[in-house]
CSV table of N, CA and C in Angstrom, one decimal:
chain,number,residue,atom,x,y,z
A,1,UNK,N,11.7,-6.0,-13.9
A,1,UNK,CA,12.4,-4.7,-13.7
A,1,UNK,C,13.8,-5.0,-13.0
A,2,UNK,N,14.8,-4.3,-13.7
A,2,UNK,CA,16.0,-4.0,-12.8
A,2,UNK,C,16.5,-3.3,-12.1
A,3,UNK,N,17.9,-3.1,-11.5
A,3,UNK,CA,18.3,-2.3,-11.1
A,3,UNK,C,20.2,-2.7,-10.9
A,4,UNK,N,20.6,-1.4,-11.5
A,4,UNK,CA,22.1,-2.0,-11.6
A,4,UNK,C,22.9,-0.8,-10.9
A,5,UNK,N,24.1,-1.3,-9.9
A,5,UNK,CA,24.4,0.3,-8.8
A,5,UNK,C,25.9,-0.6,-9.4
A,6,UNK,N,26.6,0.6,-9.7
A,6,UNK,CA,28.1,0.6,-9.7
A,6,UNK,C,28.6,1.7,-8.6
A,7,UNK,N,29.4,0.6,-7.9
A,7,UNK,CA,29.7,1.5,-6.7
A,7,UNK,C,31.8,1.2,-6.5
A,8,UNK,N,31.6,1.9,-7.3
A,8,UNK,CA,33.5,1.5,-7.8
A,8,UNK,C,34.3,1.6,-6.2
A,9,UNK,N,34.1,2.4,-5.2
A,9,UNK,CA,34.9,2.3,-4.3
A,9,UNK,C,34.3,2.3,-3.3
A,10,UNK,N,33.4,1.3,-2.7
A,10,UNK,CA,32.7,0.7,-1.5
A,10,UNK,C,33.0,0.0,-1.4
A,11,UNK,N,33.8,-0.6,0.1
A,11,UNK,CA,34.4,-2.1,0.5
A,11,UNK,C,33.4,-2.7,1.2
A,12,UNK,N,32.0,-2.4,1.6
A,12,UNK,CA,31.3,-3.0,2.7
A,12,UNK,C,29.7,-2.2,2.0
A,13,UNK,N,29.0,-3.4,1.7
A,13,UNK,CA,27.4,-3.3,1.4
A,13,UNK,C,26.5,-3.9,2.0
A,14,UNK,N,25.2,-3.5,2.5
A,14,UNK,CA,24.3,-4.2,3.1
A,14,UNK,C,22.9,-4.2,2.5
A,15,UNK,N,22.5,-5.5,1.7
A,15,UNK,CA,21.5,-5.5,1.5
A,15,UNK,C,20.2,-5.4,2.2
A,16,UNK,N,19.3,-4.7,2.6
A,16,UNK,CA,18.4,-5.1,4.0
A,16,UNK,C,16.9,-5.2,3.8
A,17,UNK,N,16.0,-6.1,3.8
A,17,UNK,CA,14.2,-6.3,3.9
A,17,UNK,C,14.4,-5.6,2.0
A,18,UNK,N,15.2,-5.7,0.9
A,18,UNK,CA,14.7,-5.5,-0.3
A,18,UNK,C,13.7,-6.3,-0.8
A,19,UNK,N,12.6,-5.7,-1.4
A,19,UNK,CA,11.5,-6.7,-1.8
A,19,UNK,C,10.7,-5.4,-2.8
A,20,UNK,N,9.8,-6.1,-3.3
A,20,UNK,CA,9.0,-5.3,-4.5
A,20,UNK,C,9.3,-5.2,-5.9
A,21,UNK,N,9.0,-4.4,-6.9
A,21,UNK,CA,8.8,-4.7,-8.4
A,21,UNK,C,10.6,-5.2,-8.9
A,22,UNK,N,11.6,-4.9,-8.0
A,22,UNK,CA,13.0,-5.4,-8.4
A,22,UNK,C,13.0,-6.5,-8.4
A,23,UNK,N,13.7,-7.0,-10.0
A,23,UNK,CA,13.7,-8.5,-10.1
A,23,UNK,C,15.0,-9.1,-10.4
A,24,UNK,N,16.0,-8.2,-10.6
A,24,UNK,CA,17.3,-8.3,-10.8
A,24,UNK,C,18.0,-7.3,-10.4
A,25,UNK,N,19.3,-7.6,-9.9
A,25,UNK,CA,20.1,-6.5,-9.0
A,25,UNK,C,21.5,-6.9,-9.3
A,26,UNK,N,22.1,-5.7,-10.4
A,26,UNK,CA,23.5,-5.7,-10.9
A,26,UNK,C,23.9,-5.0,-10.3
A,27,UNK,N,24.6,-5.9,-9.6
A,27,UNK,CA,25.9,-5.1,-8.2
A,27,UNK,C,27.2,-4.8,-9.3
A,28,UNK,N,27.9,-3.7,-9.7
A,28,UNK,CA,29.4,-3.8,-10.0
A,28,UNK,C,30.2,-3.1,-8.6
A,29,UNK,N,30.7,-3.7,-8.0
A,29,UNK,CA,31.9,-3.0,-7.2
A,29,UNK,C,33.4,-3.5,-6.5
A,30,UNK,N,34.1,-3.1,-7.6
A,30,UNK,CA,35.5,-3.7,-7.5
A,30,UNK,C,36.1,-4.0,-6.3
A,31,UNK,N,36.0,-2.9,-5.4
A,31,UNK,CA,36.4,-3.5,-4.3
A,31,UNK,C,35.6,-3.3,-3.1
A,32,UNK,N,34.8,-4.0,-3.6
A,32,UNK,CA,33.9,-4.7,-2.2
A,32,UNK,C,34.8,-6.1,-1.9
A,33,UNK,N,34.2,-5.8,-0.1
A,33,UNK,CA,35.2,-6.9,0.7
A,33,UNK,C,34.2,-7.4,1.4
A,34,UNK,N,33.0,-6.9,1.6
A,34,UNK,CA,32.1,-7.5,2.4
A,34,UNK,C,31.0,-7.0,2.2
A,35,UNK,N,29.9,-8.4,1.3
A,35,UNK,CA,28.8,-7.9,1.2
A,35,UNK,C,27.5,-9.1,1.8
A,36,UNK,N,26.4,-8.4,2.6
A,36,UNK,CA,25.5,-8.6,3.2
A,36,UNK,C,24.1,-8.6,2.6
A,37,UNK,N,23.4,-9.4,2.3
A,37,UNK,CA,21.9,-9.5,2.1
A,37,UNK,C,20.7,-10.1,2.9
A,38,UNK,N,20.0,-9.3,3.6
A,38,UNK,CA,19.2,-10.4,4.5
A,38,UNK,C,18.3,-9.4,4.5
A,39,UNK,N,16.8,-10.1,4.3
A,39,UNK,CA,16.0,-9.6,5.0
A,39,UNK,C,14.3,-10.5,4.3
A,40,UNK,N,13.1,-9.8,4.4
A,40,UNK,CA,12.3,-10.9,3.7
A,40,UNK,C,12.3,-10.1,1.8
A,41,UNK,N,12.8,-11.4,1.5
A,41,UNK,CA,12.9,-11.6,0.0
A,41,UNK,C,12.0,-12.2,-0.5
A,42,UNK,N,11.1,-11.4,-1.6
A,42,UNK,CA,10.3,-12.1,-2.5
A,42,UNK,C,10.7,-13.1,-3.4
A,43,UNK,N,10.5,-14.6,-3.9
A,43,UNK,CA,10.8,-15.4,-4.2
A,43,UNK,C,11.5,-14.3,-6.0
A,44,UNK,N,12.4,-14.9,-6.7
A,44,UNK,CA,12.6,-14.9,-8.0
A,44,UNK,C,13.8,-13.6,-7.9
A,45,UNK,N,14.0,-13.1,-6.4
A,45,UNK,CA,14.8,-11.9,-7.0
A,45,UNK,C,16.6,-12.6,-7.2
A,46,UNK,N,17.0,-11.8,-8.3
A,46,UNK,CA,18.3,-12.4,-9.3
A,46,UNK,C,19.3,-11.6,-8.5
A,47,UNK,N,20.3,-12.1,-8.3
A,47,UNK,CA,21.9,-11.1,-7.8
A,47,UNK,C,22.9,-11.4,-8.8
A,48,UNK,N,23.3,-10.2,-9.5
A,48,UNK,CA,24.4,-10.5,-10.0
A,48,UNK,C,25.7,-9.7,-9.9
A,49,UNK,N,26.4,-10.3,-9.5
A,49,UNK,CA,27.3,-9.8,-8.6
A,49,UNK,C,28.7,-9.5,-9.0
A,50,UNK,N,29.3,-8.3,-9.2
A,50,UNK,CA,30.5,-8.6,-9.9
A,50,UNK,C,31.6,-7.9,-8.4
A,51,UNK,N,32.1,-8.5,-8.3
A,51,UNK,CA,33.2,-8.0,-7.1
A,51,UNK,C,34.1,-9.0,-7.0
A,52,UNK,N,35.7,-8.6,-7.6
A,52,UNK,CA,36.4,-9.7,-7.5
A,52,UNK,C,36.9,-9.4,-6.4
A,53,UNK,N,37.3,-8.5,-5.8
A,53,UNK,CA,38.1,-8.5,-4.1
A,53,UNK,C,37.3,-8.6,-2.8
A,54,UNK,N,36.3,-9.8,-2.7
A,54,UNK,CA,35.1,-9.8,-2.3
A,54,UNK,C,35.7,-11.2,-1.1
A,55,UNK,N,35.8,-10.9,0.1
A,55,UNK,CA,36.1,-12.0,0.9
A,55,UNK,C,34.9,-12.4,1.9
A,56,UNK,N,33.8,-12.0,2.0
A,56,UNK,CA,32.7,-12.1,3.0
A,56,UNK,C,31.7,-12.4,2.4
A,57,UNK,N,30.9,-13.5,2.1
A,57,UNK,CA,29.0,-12.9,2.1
A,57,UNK,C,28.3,-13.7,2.8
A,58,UNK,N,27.6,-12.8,3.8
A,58,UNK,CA,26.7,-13.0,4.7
A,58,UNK,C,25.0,-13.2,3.6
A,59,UNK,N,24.2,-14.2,3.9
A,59,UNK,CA,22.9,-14.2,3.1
A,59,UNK,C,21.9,-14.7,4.3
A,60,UNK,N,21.1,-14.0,4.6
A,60,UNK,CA,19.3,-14.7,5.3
A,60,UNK,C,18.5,-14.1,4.5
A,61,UNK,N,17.6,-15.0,4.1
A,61,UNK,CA,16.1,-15.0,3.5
A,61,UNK,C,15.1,-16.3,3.4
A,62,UNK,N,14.4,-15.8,2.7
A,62,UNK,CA,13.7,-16.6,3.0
A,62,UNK,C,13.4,-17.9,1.9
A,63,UNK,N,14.1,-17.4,0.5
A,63,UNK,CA,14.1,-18.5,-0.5
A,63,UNK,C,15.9,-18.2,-0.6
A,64,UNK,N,16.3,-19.0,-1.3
A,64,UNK,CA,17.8,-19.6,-2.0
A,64,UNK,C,18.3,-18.1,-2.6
A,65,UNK,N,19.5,-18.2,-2.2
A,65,UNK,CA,20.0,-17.1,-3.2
A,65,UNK,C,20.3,-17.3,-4.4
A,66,UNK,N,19.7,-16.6,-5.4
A,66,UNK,CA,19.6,-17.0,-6.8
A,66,UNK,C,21.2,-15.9,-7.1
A,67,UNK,N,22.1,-16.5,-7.1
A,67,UNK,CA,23.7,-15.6,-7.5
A,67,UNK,C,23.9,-16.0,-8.9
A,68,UNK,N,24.8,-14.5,-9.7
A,68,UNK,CA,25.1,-15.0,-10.7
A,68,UNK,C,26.8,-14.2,-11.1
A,69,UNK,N,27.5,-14.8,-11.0
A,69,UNK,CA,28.6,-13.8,-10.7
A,69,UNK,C,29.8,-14.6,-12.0
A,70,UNK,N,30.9,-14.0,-11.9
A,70,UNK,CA,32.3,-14.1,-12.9
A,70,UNK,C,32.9,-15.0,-12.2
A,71,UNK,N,32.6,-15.2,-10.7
A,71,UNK,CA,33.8,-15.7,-9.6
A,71,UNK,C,33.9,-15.1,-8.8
A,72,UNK,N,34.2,-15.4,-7.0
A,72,UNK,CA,34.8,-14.6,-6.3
A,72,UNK,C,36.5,-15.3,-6.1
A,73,UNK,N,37.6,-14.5,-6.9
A,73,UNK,CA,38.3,-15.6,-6.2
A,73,UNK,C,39.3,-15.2,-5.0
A,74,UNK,N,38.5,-14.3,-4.2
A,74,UNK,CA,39.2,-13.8,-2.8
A,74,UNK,C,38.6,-14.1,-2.0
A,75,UNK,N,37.4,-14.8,-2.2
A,75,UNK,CA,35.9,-15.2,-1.4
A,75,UNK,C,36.7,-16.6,-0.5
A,76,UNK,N,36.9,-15.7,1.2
A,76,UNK,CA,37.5,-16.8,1.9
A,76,UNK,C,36.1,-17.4,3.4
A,77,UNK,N,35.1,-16.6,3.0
A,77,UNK,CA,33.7,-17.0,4.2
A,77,UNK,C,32.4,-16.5,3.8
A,78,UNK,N,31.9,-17.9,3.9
A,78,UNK,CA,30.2,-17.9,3.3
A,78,UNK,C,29.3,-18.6,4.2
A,79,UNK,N,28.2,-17.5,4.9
A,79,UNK,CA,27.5,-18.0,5.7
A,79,UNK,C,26.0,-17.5,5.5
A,80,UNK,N,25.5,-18.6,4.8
A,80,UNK,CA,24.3,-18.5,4.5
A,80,UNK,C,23.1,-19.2,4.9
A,81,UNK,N,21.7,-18.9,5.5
A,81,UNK,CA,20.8,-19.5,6.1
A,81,UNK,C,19.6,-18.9,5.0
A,82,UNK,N,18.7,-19.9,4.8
A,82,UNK,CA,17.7,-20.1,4.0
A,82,UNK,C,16.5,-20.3,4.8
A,83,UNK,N,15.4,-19.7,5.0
A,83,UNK,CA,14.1,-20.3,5.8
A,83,UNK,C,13.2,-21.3,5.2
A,84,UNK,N,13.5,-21.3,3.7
A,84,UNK,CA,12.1,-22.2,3.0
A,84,UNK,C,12.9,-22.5,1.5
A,85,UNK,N,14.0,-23.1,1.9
A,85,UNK,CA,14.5,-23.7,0.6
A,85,UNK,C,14.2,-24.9,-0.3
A,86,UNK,N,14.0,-24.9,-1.4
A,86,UNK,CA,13.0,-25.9,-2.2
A,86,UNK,C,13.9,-26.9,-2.8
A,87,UNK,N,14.8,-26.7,-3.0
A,87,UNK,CA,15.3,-26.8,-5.1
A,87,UNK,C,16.8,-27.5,-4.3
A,88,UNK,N,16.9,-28.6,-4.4
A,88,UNK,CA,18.5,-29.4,-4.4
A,88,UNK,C,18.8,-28.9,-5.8
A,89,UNK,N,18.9,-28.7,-6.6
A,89,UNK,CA,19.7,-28.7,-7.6
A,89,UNK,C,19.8,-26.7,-7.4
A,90,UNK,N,18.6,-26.2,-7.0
A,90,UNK,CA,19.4,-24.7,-7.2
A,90,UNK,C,20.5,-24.8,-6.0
A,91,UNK,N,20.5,-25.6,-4.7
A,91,UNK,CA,21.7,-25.4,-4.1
A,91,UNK,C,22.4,-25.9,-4.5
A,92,UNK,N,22.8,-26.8,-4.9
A,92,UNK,CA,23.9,-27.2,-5.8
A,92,UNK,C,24.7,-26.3,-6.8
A,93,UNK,N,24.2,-25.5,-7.5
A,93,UNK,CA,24.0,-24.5,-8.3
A,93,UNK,C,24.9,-23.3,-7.6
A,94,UNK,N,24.1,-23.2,-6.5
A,94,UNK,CA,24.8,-22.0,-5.2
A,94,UNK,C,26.2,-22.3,-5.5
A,95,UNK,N,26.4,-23.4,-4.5
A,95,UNK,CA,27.6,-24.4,-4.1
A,95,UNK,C,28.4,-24.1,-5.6
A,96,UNK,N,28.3,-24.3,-6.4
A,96,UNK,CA,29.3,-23.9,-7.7
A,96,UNK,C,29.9,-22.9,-7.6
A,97,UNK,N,28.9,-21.6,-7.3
A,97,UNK,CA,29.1,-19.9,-7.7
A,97,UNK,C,30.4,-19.8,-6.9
A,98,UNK,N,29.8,-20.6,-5.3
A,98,UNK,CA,30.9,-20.3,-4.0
A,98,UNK,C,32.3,-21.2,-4.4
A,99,UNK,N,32.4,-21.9,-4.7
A,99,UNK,CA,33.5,-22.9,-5.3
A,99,UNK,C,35.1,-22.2,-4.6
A,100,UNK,N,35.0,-21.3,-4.9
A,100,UNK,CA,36.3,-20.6,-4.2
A,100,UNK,C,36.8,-20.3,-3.0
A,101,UNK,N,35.7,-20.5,-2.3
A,101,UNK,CA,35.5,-20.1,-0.5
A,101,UNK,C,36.5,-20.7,-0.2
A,102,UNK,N,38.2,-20.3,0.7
A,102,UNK,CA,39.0,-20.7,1.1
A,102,UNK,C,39.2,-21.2,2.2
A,103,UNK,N,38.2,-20.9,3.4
A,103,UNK,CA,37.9,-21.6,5.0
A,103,UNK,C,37.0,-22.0,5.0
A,104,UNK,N,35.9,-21.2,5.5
A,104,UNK,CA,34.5,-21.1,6.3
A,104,UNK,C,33.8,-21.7,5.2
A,105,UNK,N,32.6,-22.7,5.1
A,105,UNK,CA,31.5,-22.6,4.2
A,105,UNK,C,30.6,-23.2,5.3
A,106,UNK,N,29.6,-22.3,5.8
A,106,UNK,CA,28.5,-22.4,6.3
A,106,UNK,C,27.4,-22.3,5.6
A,107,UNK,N,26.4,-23.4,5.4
A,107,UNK,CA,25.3,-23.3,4.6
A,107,UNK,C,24.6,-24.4,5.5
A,108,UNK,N,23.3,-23.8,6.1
A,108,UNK,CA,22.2,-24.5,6.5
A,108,UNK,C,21.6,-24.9,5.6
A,109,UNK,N,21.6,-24.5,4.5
A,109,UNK,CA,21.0,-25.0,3.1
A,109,UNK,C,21.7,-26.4,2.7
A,110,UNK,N,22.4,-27.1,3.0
A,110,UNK,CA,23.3,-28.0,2.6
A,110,UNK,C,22.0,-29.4,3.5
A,111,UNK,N,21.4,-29.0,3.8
A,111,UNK,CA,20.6,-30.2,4.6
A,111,UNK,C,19.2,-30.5,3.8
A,112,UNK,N,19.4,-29.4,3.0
A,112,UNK,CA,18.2,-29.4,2.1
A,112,UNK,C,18.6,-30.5,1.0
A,113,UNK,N,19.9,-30.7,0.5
A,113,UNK,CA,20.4,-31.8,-0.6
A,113,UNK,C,20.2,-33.1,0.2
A,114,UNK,N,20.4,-33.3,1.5
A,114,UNK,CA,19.9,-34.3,2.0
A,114,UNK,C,18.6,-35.1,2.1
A,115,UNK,N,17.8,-33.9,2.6
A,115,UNK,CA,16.3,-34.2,2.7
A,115,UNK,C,16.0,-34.4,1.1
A,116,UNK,N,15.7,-34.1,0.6
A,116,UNK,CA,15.3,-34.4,-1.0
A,116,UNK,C,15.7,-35.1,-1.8
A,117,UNK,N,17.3,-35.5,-1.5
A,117,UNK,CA,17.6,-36.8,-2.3
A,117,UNK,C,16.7,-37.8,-1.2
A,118,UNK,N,16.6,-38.0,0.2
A,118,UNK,CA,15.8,-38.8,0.8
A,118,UNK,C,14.6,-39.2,0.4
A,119,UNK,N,13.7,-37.6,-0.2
A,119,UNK,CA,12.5,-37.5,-0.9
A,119,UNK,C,12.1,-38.4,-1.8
A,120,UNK,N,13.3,-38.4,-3.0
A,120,UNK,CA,13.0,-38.7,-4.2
A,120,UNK,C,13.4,-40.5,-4.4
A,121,UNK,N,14.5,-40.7,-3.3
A,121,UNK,CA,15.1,-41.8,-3.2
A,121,UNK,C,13.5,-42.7,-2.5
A,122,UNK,N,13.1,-42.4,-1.8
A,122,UNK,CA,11.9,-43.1,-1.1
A,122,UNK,C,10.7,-42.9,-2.2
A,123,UNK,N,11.0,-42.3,-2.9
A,123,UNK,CA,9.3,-42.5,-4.1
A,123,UNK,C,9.7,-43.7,-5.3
C-alpha cells in the first residue's frame, strides 16, 4: 500500500511514529526546506522524495532509511541516526542519494560500513 501527499507550498514537514499497512510514501513538495522523519518505523517502509529546494533532513528510526529521490541539490545538512542498521551496502546506497550535502553530514550509520567490512573481512 501507498500513499502519495503533494504539498506544493509547505517549507517544513514532520514525519512522526508513522508505522502500519503504508509501504511507500510519495512526498512531492517543491518547496520544502526542511524535512523530518523520526519515530518507530516498521522495517521496509520506501520514501520517495521529490523536493528540489530541500536544505535540512533530519532521520531517527529504527532501520535505514530506504530514500528514493531525483536529487537534493540545495541539500546543505544531513543528520541521521539509525538504532538497528543491517546492510553496508544499503548505507552506502543512502550515502549516494545524499551526495550533494554541502557542510554537515552526520550519519551514525557510517560505523555500520565499518563494523561489517570487519565482519566479512574476518570470515
Amino acid at each position: 500500500m501507498g500513499l502519495s501527499i503533494c504539498l506544493p507550498l509547505l517549507s517544513n514537514l514532520t514525519l512522526e511514529g508513522v508505522c502500519g499497512n503504508v509501504e511507500v510514501f510519495n512526498i512531492v513538495a517543491p518547496q520544502l526546506k526542511n524535512l523530518t522523519i523520526r519515530g518507530s518505523f516498521a522495517s521496509g517502509h520506501e520514501y520517495l522524495i521529490s523536493a528540489p529546494d530541500l536544505v535540512y533532513l533530519l532521520y531517527r528510526g529504527y532501520d535505514l532509511l530506504q530514500l528514493y529521490t531525483d536529487g537534493f541539490p540545495s541539500l546543505e545538512k544531513v543528520d541521521i541516526s539509525v538504532f538497528r542498521p543491517k546492510d553496508a551496502h544499503q548505507v552506502l546506497y543512502l550515502l549516494r542519494q545524499l551526495h550533494n550535502v554541502k557542510s554537515t553530514l552526520n550519519l551514525e550509520i557510517v560505523e555500520v560500513i565499518g563494523s561489517v567490512y570487519l565482519m566479512y573481512s574476518s570470515l
